[in-house]
Amino acid sequence: MSYLETTKNVYKEAALTPDVGLCCTTNPIWELPGLTIPKIMQEMNYGCGSTVHARDLSKNPKILYVGVGGGMELLQFSYFSRQKHGVIGIDVVDEMLEASAKNFIEAEEKNDWFNKEFVDLRKGDALNLPVDDNSIDVAAQNCLFNIFKADDLKKAIAEMYRVLKPHGRLVMSDPTCEQPMNDTLRNDERLRALCLSGSLPIAEYVKMLTDAGFGTIEIRARKPYRILDPKNYPTEELIYIESIEVAAIKDPMPEDGPCIFTGKAAIYYGDKDFFDDGKGHTLLKNQPLAICDKTAQALKDLGRDDIYFSESTYHYDGGGCC
C-alpha cells in the first residue's frame, strides 16, 4: 500500500467517524455577522490553522479549496463569494465529499444567506486538479501539502500554480519543523497521513513554492502545533512542530529573486524626513515599514547607521515595500 492510499484510508475513517483530535488548531472559530457554523463542521475541522482571510476575498472571488474536510472552510469562503459554484471543493475521498455535502444541508438551515449551490464539490486529486488553467482567484489547502513526499509535493504546488489567475494567491496552513527527523518517522505512512512526520523546515517549504514560480511569499503566522516525544513516538529526542500560515502569490518572478516576507521591518531615524533608496523603497522617519527579506539585506548592505532592522517575526499582514 502506498502512503497516499494510507492517507485516503485515514480520512475515510475520519469522514465516517469524526475525530476531533485528528488535527489541532489554536485558531478560534470565526464569528461573523450571520455566519453560524454547524457543530459537526467544527468537529471535522482537520486543519492546523486557517486559510480564510478577508483581505484575500474581496469582489466575489472564484475560490478553490483542496481537501474539503467537513466543509467548514468552504462555508467560510462562501460567506465572501455568494454565487453559484463560487467555491470549488475537491477531495479524493468519496466519504469526505459525502459527509461535506450532508453538512451543507445543515449549514443551509442555520444560515439564511447560504445556498449549498454556492459550493461545487468535485472528486479529484491534488496532483491532477479537475480545474481549468488560470481560472481561480484564491486557492487554498489546510494541512494537506505536508503529507506529500517531495516529488508529489512539487506536482501539487505546480497544479495550484496552473489553475491560478495571474496575481492569484495560494493560501496555506501546514505543519513545519526545523529539527531533523529520523527515517523511521519520515517513512511512517500513518504519521505522515496524520500531518506529523512530513513537516518541512520553513526555508525548504518556501523554496518549493518559489521554485514553482510564485514571485511573492507572505508568512502570515507561525504557531505551536505538536510534540513528538520519545515516550510515544520512535524518536530519541523531543521534536517540536509548528504550524505556519502562508500565502504564495502568482506574481511575476523579479529578476533578483522572489520577495519573501517573514515579518521584518525597517525604521529610519536619520536627520531628514524620509529616506529613499532610489529603488522604490521610501522610509518615513520613525515609521516602521514592512520589508521582504531581500530588501532588508539590500538596505543593510548600504551600511547606514540610521536605519534599524527588526528580526523576522514570521507574521506579515500586508502593507509592505513590494
mmCIF file with all atom_site columns, N, CA, C and O in Angstrom, residues 275-317:
data_model
loop_
_atom_site.group_PDB
_atom_site.id
_atom_site.type_symbol
_atom_site.label_atom_id
_atom_site.label_alt_id
_atom_site.label_comp_id
_atom_site.label_asym_id
_atom_site.label_entity_id
_atom_site.label_seq_id
_atom_site.pdbx_PDB_ins_code
_atom_site.Cartn_x
_atom_site.Cartn_y
_atom_site.Cartn_z
_atom_site.occupancy
_atom_site.B_iso_or_equiv
_atom_site.pdbx_formal_charge
_atom_site.auth_seq_id
_atom_site.auth_comp_id
_atom_site.auth_asym_id
_atom_site.auth_atom_id
_atom_site.pdbx_PDB_model_num
ATOM 1   N N  . PHE A 1 275 ? 13.859 58.569 4.007  1.00 0.00 ? 275 PHE A N  1
ATOM 2   C CA . PHE A 1 275 ? 14.993 58.032 3.256  1.00 0.00 ? 275 PHE A CA 1
ATOM 3   C C  . PHE A 1 275 ? 14.449 57.269 2.055  1.00 0.00 ? 275 PHE A C  1
ATOM 4   O O  . PHE A 1 275 ? 13.562 56.431 2.194  1.00 0.00 ? 275 PHE A O  1
ATOM 5   N N  . ASP A 1 276 ? 14.970 57.586 0.871  1.00 0.00 ? 276 ASP A N  1
ATOM 6   C CA . ASP A 1 276 ? 14.568 56.917 -0.366 1.00 0.00 ? 276 ASP A CA 1
ATOM 7   C C  . ASP A 1 276 ? 15.794 56.223 -0.947 1.00 0.00 ? 276 ASP A C  1
ATOM 8   O O  . ASP A 1 276 ? 16.805 56.873 -1.224 1.00 0.00 ? 276 ASP A O  1
ATOM 9   N N  . ASP A 1 277 ? 15.710 54.912 -1.117 1.00 0.00 ? 277 ASP A N  1
ATOM 10  C CA . ASP A 1 277 ? 16.877 54.188 -1.633 1.00 0.00 ? 277 ASP A CA 1
ATOM 11  C C  . ASP A 1 277 ? 16.975 54.233 -3.151 1.00 0.00 ? 277 ASP A C  1
ATOM 12  O O  . ASP A 1 277 ? 17.904 53.661 -3.741 1.00 0.00 ? 277 ASP A O  1
ATOM 13  N N  . GLY A 1 278 ? 16.013 54.912 -3.811 1.00 0.00 ? 278 GLY A N  1
ATOM 14  C CA . GLY A 1 278 ? 16.050 55.024 -5.266 1.00 0.00 ? 278 GLY A CA 1
ATOM 15  C C  . GLY A 1 278 ? 15.596 53.772 -5.983 1.00 0.00 ? 278 GLY A C  1
ATOM 16  O O  . GLY A 1 278 ? 15.661 53.696 -7.207 1.00 0.00 ? 278 GLY A O  1
ATOM 17  N N  . LYS A 1 279 ? 15.107 52.791 -5.227 1.00 0.00 ? 279 LYS A N  1
ATOM 18  C CA . LYS A 1 279 ? 14.666 51.525 -5.833 1.00 0.00 ? 279 LYS A CA 1
ATOM 19  C C  . LYS A 1 279 ? 13.222 51.197 -5.444 1.00 0.00 ? 279 LYS A C  1
ATOM 20  O O  . LYS A 1 279 ? 12.817 50.035 -5.447 1.00 0.00 ? 279 LYS A O  1
ATOM 21  N N  . GLY A 1 280 ? 12.488 52.264 -5.112 1.00 0.00 ? 280 GLY A N  1
ATOM 22  C CA . GLY A 1 280 ? 11.077 52.068 -4.802 1.00 0.00 ? 280 GLY A CA 1
ATOM 23  C C  . GLY A 1 280 ? 10.756 51.885 -3.332 1.00 0.00 ? 280 GLY A C  1
ATOM 24  O O  . GLY A 1 280 ? 9.623  51.569 -2.982 1.00 0.00 ? 280 GLY A O  1
ATOM 25  N N  . HIS A 1 281 ? 11.739 52.103 -2.456 1.00 0.00 ? 281 HIS A N  1
ATOM 26  C CA . HIS A 1 281 ? 11.511 51.927 -1.025 1.00 0.00 ? 281 HIS A CA 1
ATOM 27  C C  . HIS A 1 281 ? 11.746 53.247 -0.306 1.00 0.00 ? 281 HIS A C  1
ATOM 28  O O  . HIS A 1 281 ? 12.875 53.735 -0.259 1.00 0.00 ? 281 HIS A O  1
ATOM 29  N N  . THR A 1 282 ? 10.680 53.823 0.212  1.00 0.00 ? 282 THR A N  1
ATOM 30  C CA . THR A 1 282 ? 10.760 55.087 0.929  1.00 0.00 ? 282 THR A CA 1
ATOM 31  C C  . THR A 1 282 ? 10.414 54.866 2.394  1.00 0.00 ? 282 THR A C  1
ATOM 32  O O  . THR A 1 282 ? 9.331  54.375 2.723  1.00 0.00 ? 282 THR A O  1
ATOM 33  N N  . LEU A 1 283 ? 11.345 55.193 3.276  1.00 0.00 ? 283 LEU A N  1
ATOM 34  C CA . LEU A 1 283 ? 11.160 55.023 4.712  1.00 0.00 ? 283 LEU A CA 1
ATOM 35  C C  . LEU A 1 283 ? 10.919 56.390 5.345  1.00 0.00 ? 283 LEU A C  1
ATOM 36  O O  . LEU A 1 283 ? 11.804 57.253 5.340  1.00 0.00 ? 283 LEU A O  1
ATOM 37  N N  . LEU A 1 284 ? 9.705  56.619 5.842  1.00 0.00 ? 284 LEU A N  1
ATOM 38  C CA . LEU A 1 284 ? 9.404  57.844 6.567  1.00 0.00 ? 284 LEU A CA 1
ATOM 39  C C  . LEU A 1 284 ? 10.057 57.793 7.940  1.00 0.00 ? 284 LEU A C  1
ATOM 40  O O  . LEU A 1 284 ? 10.168 56.721 8.544  1.00 0.00 ? 284 LEU A O  1
ATOM 41  N N  . LYS A 1 285 ? 10.476 58.942 8.434  1.00 0.00 ? 285 LYS A N  1
ATOM 42  C CA . LYS A 1 285 ? 11.205 58.986 9.698  1.00 0.00 ? 285 LYS A CA 1
ATOM 43  C C  . LYS A 1 285 ? 10.374 58.405 10.836 1.00 0.00 ? 285 LYS A C  1
ATOM 44  O O  . LYS A 1 285 ? 9.215  58.786 11.052 1.00 0.00 ? 285 LYS A O  1
ATOM 45  N N  . ASN A 1 286 ? 10.970 57.473 11.562 1.00 0.00 ? 286 ASN A N  1
ATOM 46  C CA . ASN A 1 286 ? 10.358 56.831 12.730 1.00 0.00 ? 286 ASN A CA 1
ATOM 47  C C  . ASN A 1 286 ? 9.043  56.122 12.426 1.00 0.00 ? 286 ASN A C  1
ATOM 48  O O  . ASN A 1 286 ? 8.208  55.945 13.325 1.00 0.00 ? 286 ASN A O  1
ATOM 49  N N  . GLN A 1 287 ? 8.863  55.705 11.172 1.00 0.00 ? 287 GLN A N  1
ATOM 50  C CA . GLN A 1 287 ? 7.680  54.941 10.786 1.00 0.00 ? 287 GLN A CA 1
ATOM 51  C C  . GLN A 1 287 ? 8.133  53.571 10.276 1.00 0.00 ? 287 GLN A C  1
ATOM 52  O O  . GLN A 1 287 ? 8.826  53.491 9.270  1.00 0.00 ? 287 GLN A O  1
ATOM 53  N N  . PRO A 1 288 ? 7.792  52.484 10.963 1.00 0.00 ? 288 PRO A N  1
ATOM 54  C CA . PRO A 1 288 ? 8.234  51.168 10.501 1.00 0.00 ? 288 PRO A CA 1
ATOM 55  C C  . PRO A 1 288 ? 7.633  50.804 9.158  1.00 0.00 ? 288 PRO A C  1
ATOM 56  O O  . PRO A 1 288 ? 6.452  51.086 8.893  1.00 0.00 ? 288 PRO A O  1
ATOM 57  N N  . LEU A 1 289 ? 8.438  50.221 8.311  1.00 0.00 ? 289 LEU A N  1
ATOM 58  C CA . LEU A 1 289 ? 7.989  49.747 7.007  1.00 0.00 ? 289 LEU A CA 1
ATOM 59  C C  . LEU A 1 289 ? 8.277  48.256 6.900  1.00 0.00 ? 289 LEU A C  1
ATOM 60  O O  . LEU A 1 289 ? 9.426  47.828 7.080  1.00 0.00 ? 289 LEU A O  1
ATOM 61  N N  . ALA A 1 290 ? 7.236  47.467 6.641  1.00 0.00 ? 290 ALA A N  1
ATOM 62  C CA . ALA A 1 290 ? 7.441  46.036 6.420  1.00 0.00 ? 290 ALA A CA 1
ATOM 63  C C  . ALA A 1 290 ? 8.225  45.845 5.129  1.00 0.00 ? 290 ALA A C  1
ATOM 64  O O  . ALA A 1 290 ? 7.927  46.465 4.104  1.00 0.00 ? 290 ALA A O  1
ATOM 65  N N  . ILE A 1 291 ? 9.234  45.013 5.193  1.00 0.00 ? 291 ILE A N  1
ATOM 66  C CA . ILE A 1 291 ? 10.087 44.771 4.030  1.00 0.00 ? 291 ILE A CA 1
ATOM 67  C C  . ILE A 1 291 ? 10.317 43.276 3.856  1.00 0.00 ? 291 ILE A C  1
ATOM 68  O O  . ILE A 1 291 ? 10.322 42.517 4.809  1.00 0.00 ? 291 ILE A O  1
ATOM 69  N N  . CYS A 1 292 ? 10.499 42.876 2.590  1.00 0.00 ? 292 CYS A N  1
ATOM 70  C CA . CYS A 1 292 ? 10.831 41.482 2.335  1.00 0.00 ? 292 CYS A CA 1
ATOM 71  C C  . CYS A 1 292 ? 12.293 41.237 2.716  1.00 0.00 ? 292 CYS A C  1
ATOM 72  O O  . CYS A 1 292 ? 13.079 42.178 2.896  1.00 0.00 ? 292 CYS A O  1
ATOM 73  N N  . ASP A 1 293 ? 12.641 39.995 2.848  1.00 0.00 ? 293 ASP A N  1
ATOM 74  C CA . ASP A 1 293 ? 13.992 39.642 3.294  1.00 0.00 ? 293 ASP A CA 1
ATOM 75  C C  . ASP A 1 293 ? 15.049 40.152 2.321  1.00 0.00 ? 293 ASP A C  1
ATOM 76  O O  . ASP A 1 293 ? 16.144 40.563 2.723  1.00 0.00 ? 293 ASP A O  1
ATOM 77  N N  . LYS A 1 294 ? 14.730 40.142 1.037  1.00 0.00 ? 294 LYS A N  1
ATOM 78  C CA . LYS A 1 294 ? 15.667 40.608 0.011  1.00 0.00 ? 294 LYS A CA 1
ATOM 79  C C  . LYS A 1 294 ? 15.945 42.095 0.161  1.00 0.00 ? 294 LYS A C  1
ATOM 80  O O  . LYS A 1 294 ? 17.107 42.537 0.113  1.00 0.00 ? 294 LYS A O  1
ATOM 81  N N  . THR A 1 295 ? 14.889 42.876 0.391  1.00 0.00 ? 295 THR A N  1
ATOM 82  C CA . THR A 1 295 ? 15.053 44.321 0.582  1.00 0.00 ? 295 THR A CA 1
ATOM 83  C C  . THR A 1 295 ? 15.795 44.618 1.873  1.00 0.00 ? 295 THR A C  1
ATOM 84  O O  . THR A 1 295 ? 16.625 45.536 1.933  1.00 0.00 ? 295 THR A O  1
ATOM 85  N N  . ALA A 1 296 ? 15.513 43.833 2.919  1.00 0.00 ? 296 ALA A N  1
ATOM 86  C CA . ALA A 1 296 ? 16.220 44.025 4.186  1.00 0.00 ? 296 ALA A CA 1
ATOM 87  C C  . ALA A 1 296 ? 17.721 43.879 3.986  1.00 0.00 ? 296 ALA A C  1
ATOM 88  O O  . ALA A 1 296 ? 18.512 44.700 4.476  1.00 0.00 ? 296 ALA A O  1
ATOM 89  N N  . GLN A 1 297 ? 18.127 42.867 3.250  1.00 0.00 ? 297 GLN A N  1
ATOM 90  C CA . GLN A 1 297 ? 19.557 42.656 3.025  1.00 0.00 ? 297 GLN A CA 1
ATOM 91  C C  . GLN A 1 297 ? 20.153 43.767 2.173  1.00 0.00 ? 297 GLN A C  1
ATOM 92  O O  . GLN A 1 297 ? 21.263 44.247 2.444  1.00 0.00 ? 297 GLN A O  1
ATOM 93  N N  . ALA A 1 298 ? 19.404 44.216 1.155  1.00 0.00 ? 298 ALA A N  1
ATOM 94  C CA . ALA A 1 298 ? 19.910 45.292 0.287  1.00 0.00 ? 298 ALA A CA 1
ATOM 95  C C  . ALA A 1 298 ? 20.105 46.584 1.076  1.00 0.00 ? 298 ALA A C  1
ATOM 96  O O  . ALA A 1 298 ? 21.102 47.301 0.884  1.00 0.00 ? 298 ALA A O  1
ATOM 97  N N  . LEU A 1 299 ? 19.164 46.898 1.977  1.00 0.00 ? 299 LEU A N  1
ATOM 98  C CA . LEU A 1 299 ? 19.299 48.109 2.785  1.00 0.00 ? 299 LEU A CA 1
ATOM 99  C C  . LEU A 1 299 ? 20.436 47.975 3.803  1.00 0.00 ? 299 LEU A C  1
ATOM 100 O O  . LEU A 1 299 ? 21.177 48.928 4.050  1.00 0.00 ? 299 LEU A O  1
ATOM 101 N N  . LYS A 1 300 ? 20.587 46.780 4.373  1.00 0.00 ? 300 LYS A N  1
ATOM 102 C CA . LYS A 1 300 ? 21.695 46.557 5.299  1.00 0.00 ? 300 LYS A CA 1
ATOM 103 C C  . LYS A 1 300 ? 23.035 46.746 4.598  1.00 0.00 ? 300 LYS A C  1
ATOM 104 O O  . LYS A 1 300 ? 23.987 47.285 5.176  1.00 0.00 ? 300 LYS A O  1
ATOM 105 N N  . ASP A 1 301 ? 23.102 46.318 3.344  1.00 0.00 ? 301 ASP A N  1
ATOM 106 C CA . ASP A 1 301 ? 24.352 46.400 2.597  1.00 0.00 ? 301 ASP A CA 1
ATOM 107 C C  . ASP A 1 301 ? 24.780 47.850 2.332  1.00 0.00 ? 301 ASP A C  1
ATOM 108 O O  . ASP A 1 301 ? 25.940 48.102 1.994  1.00 0.00 ? 301 ASP A O  1
ATOM 109 N N  . LEU A 1 302 ? 23.858 48.812 2.511  1.00 0.00 ? 302 LEU A N  1
ATOM 110 C CA . LEU A 1 302 ? 24.215 50.223 2.350  1.00 0.00 ? 302 LEU A CA 1
ATOM 111 C C  . LEU A 1 302 ? 25.120 50.703 3.489  1.00 0.00 ? 302 LEU A C  1
ATOM 112 O O  . LEU A 1 302 ? 25.782 51.741 3.366  1.00 0.00 ? 302 LEU A O  1
ATOM 113 N N  . GLY A 1 303 ? 25.102 49.981 4.601  1.00 0.00 ? 303 GLY A N  1
ATOM 114 C CA . GLY A 1 303 ? 25.980 50.314 5.718  1.00 0.00 ? 303 GLY A CA 1
ATOM 115 C C  . GLY A 1 303 ? 25.608 51.578 6.457  1.00 0.00 ? 303 GLY A C  1
ATOM 116 O O  . GLY A 1 303 ? 26.470 52.206 7.093  1.00 0.00 ? 303 GLY A O  1
ATOM 117 N N  . ARG A 1 304 ? 24.360 51.964 6.423  1.00 0.00 ? 304 ARG A N  1
ATOM 118 C CA . ARG A 1 304 ? 23.932 53.191 7.097  1.00 0.00 ? 304 ARG A CA 1
ATOM 119 C C  . ARG A 1 304 ? 23.807 52.961 8.609  1.00 0.00 ? 304 ARG A C  1
ATOM 120 O O  . ARG A 1 304 ? 23.523 51.845 9.060  1.00 0.00 ? 304 ARG A O  1
ATOM 121 N N  . ASP A 1 305 ? 23.984 54.036 9.371  1.00 0.00 ? 305 ASP A N  1
ATOM 122 C CA . ASP A 1 305 ? 23.849 53.947 10.823 1.00 0.00 ? 305 ASP A CA 1
ATOM 123 C C  . ASP A 1 305 ? 22.581 54.618 11.319 1.00 0.00 ? 305 ASP A C  1
ATOM 124 O O  . ASP A 1 305 ? 22.451 54.910 12.508 1.00 0.00 ? 305 ASP A O  1
ATOM 125 N N  . ASP A 1 306 ? 21.618 54.839 10.392 1.00 0.00 ? 306 ASP A N  1
ATOM 126 C CA . ASP A 1 306 ? 20.372 55.498 10.795 1.00 0.00 ? 306 ASP A CA 1
ATOM 127 C C  . ASP A 1 306 ? 19.137 54.692 10.358 1.00 0.00 ? 306 ASP A C  1
ATOM 128 O O  . ASP A 1 306 ? 18.048 55.243 10.196 1.00 0.00 ? 306 ASP A O  1
ATOM 129 N N  . ILE A 1 307 ? 19.306 53.409 10.170 1.00 0.00 ? 307 ILE A N  1
ATOM 130 C CA . ILE A 1 307 ? 18.177 52.519 9.865  1.00 0.00 ? 307 ILE A CA 1
ATOM 131 C C  . ILE A 1 307 ? 18.246 51.311 10.795 1.00 0.00 ? 307 ILE A C  1
ATOM 132 O O  . ILE A 1 307 ? 19.288 50.661 10.905 1.00 0.00 ? 307 ILE A O  1
ATOM 133 N N  . TYR A 1 308 ? 17.142 51.054 11.473 1.00 0.00 ? 308 TYR A N  1
ATOM 134 C CA . TYR A 1 308 ? 17.041 49.891 12.355 1.00 0.00 ? 308 TYR A CA 1
ATOM 135 C C  . TYR A 1 308 ? 16.299 48.778 11.621 1.00 0.00 ? 308 TYR A C  1
ATOM 136 O O  . TYR A 1 308 ? 15.298 49.018 10.928 1.00 0.00 ? 308 TYR A O  1
ATOM 137 N N  . PHE A 1 309 ? 16.764 47.547 11.795 1.00 0.00 ? 309 PHE A N  1
ATOM 138 C CA . PHE A 1 309 ? 16.132 46.393 11.165 1.00 0.00 ? 309 PHE A CA 1
ATOM 139 C C  . PHE A 1 309 ? 15.665 45.412 12.237 1.00 0.00 ? 309 PHE A C  1
ATOM 140 O O  . PHE A 1 309 ? 16.452 44.985 13.086 1.00 0.00 ? 309 PHE A O  1
ATOM 141 N N  . SER A 1 310 ? 14.403 45.060 12.191 1.00 0.00 ? 310 SER A N  1
ATOM 142 C CA . SER A 1 310 ? 13.893 44.051 13.117 1.00 0.00 ? 310 SER A CA 1
ATOM 143 C C  . SER A 1 310 ? 14.214 42.663 12.579 1.00 0.00 ? 310 SER A C  1
ATOM 144 O O  . SER A 1 310 ? 14.456 42.477 11.389 1.00 0.00 ? 310 SER A O  1
ATOM 145 N N  . GLU A 1 311 ? 14.206 41.690 13.473 1.00 0.00 ? 311 GLU A N  1
ATOM 146 C CA . GLU A 1 311 ? 14.343 40.305 13.047 1.00 0.00 ? 311 GLU A CA 1
ATOM 147 C C  . GLU A 1 311 ? 13.016 39.813 12.466 1.00 0.00 ? 311 GLU A C  1
ATOM 148 O O  . GLU A 1 311 ? 11.978 40.468 12.583 1.00 0.00 ? 311 GLU A O  1
ATOM 149 N N  . SER A 1 312 ? 13.037 38.654 11.849 1.00 0.00 ? 312 SER A N  1
ATOM 150 C CA . SER A 1 312 ? 11.802 38.058 11.330 1.00 0.00 ? 312 SER A CA 1
ATOM 151 C C  . SER A 1 312 ? 10.861 37.728 12.482 1.00 0.00 ? 312 SER A C  1
ATOM 152 O O  . SER A 1 312 ? 11.263 37.082 13.456 1.00 0.00 ? 312 SER A O  1
ATOM 153 N N  . THR A 1 313 ? 9.638  38.189 12.387 1.00 0.00 ? 313 THR A N  1
ATOM 154 C CA . THR A 1 313 ? 8.616  37.839 13.373 1.00 0.00 ? 313 THR A CA 1
ATOM 155 C C  . THR A 1 313 ? 7.770  36.657 12.897 1.00 0.00 ? 313 THR A C  1
ATOM 156 O O  . THR A 1 313 ? 7.005  36.103 13.677 1.00 0.00 ? 313 THR A O  1
ATOM 157 N N  . TYR A 1 314 ? 7.879  36.318 11.619 1.00 0.00 ? 314 TYR A N  1
ATOM 158 C CA . TYR A 1 314 ? 7.046  35.299 10.985 1.00 0.00 ? 314 TYR A CA 1
ATOM 159 C C  . TYR A 1 314 ? 5.561  35.630 11.164 1.00 0.00 ? 314 TYR A C  1
ATOM 160 O O  . TYR A 1 314 ? 4.725  34.781 11.414 1.00 0.00 ? 314 TYR A O  1
ATOM 161 N N  . HIS A 1 315 ? 5.288  36.917 11.027 1.00 0.00 ? 315 HIS A N  1
ATOM 162 C CA . HIS A 1 315 ? 3.919  37.416 10.992 1.00 0.00 ? 315 HIS A CA 1
ATOM 163 C C  . HIS A 1 315 ? 3.901  38.606 10.048 1.00 0.00 ? 315 HIS A C  1
ATOM 164 O O  . HIS A 1 315 ? 4.585  39.603 10.291 1.00 0.00 ? 315 HIS A O  1
ATOM 165 N N  . TYR A 1 316 ? 3.140  38.481 8.976  1.00 0.00 ? 316 TYR A N  1
ATOM 166 C CA . TYR A 1 316 ? 3.074  39.561 7.998  1.00 0.00 ? 316 TYR A CA 1
ATOM 167 C C  . TYR A 1 316 ? 1.626  39.713 7.565  1.00 0.00 ? 316 TYR A C  1
ATOM 168 O O  . TYR A 1 316 ? 0.978  38.732 7.174  1.00 0.00 ? 316 TYR A O  1
ATOM 169 N N  . ASP A 1 317 ? 1.112  40.933 7.628  1.00 0.00 ? 317 ASP A N  1
ATOM 170 C CA . ASP A 1 317 ? -0.289 41.149 7.251  1.00 0.00 ? 317 ASP A CA 1
ATOM 171 C C  . ASP A 1 317 ? -0.458 42.270 6.243  1.00 0.00 ? 317 ASP A C  1
ATOM 172 O O  . ASP A 1 317 ? -1.468 42.956 6.200  1.00 0.00 ? 317 ASP A O  1
#
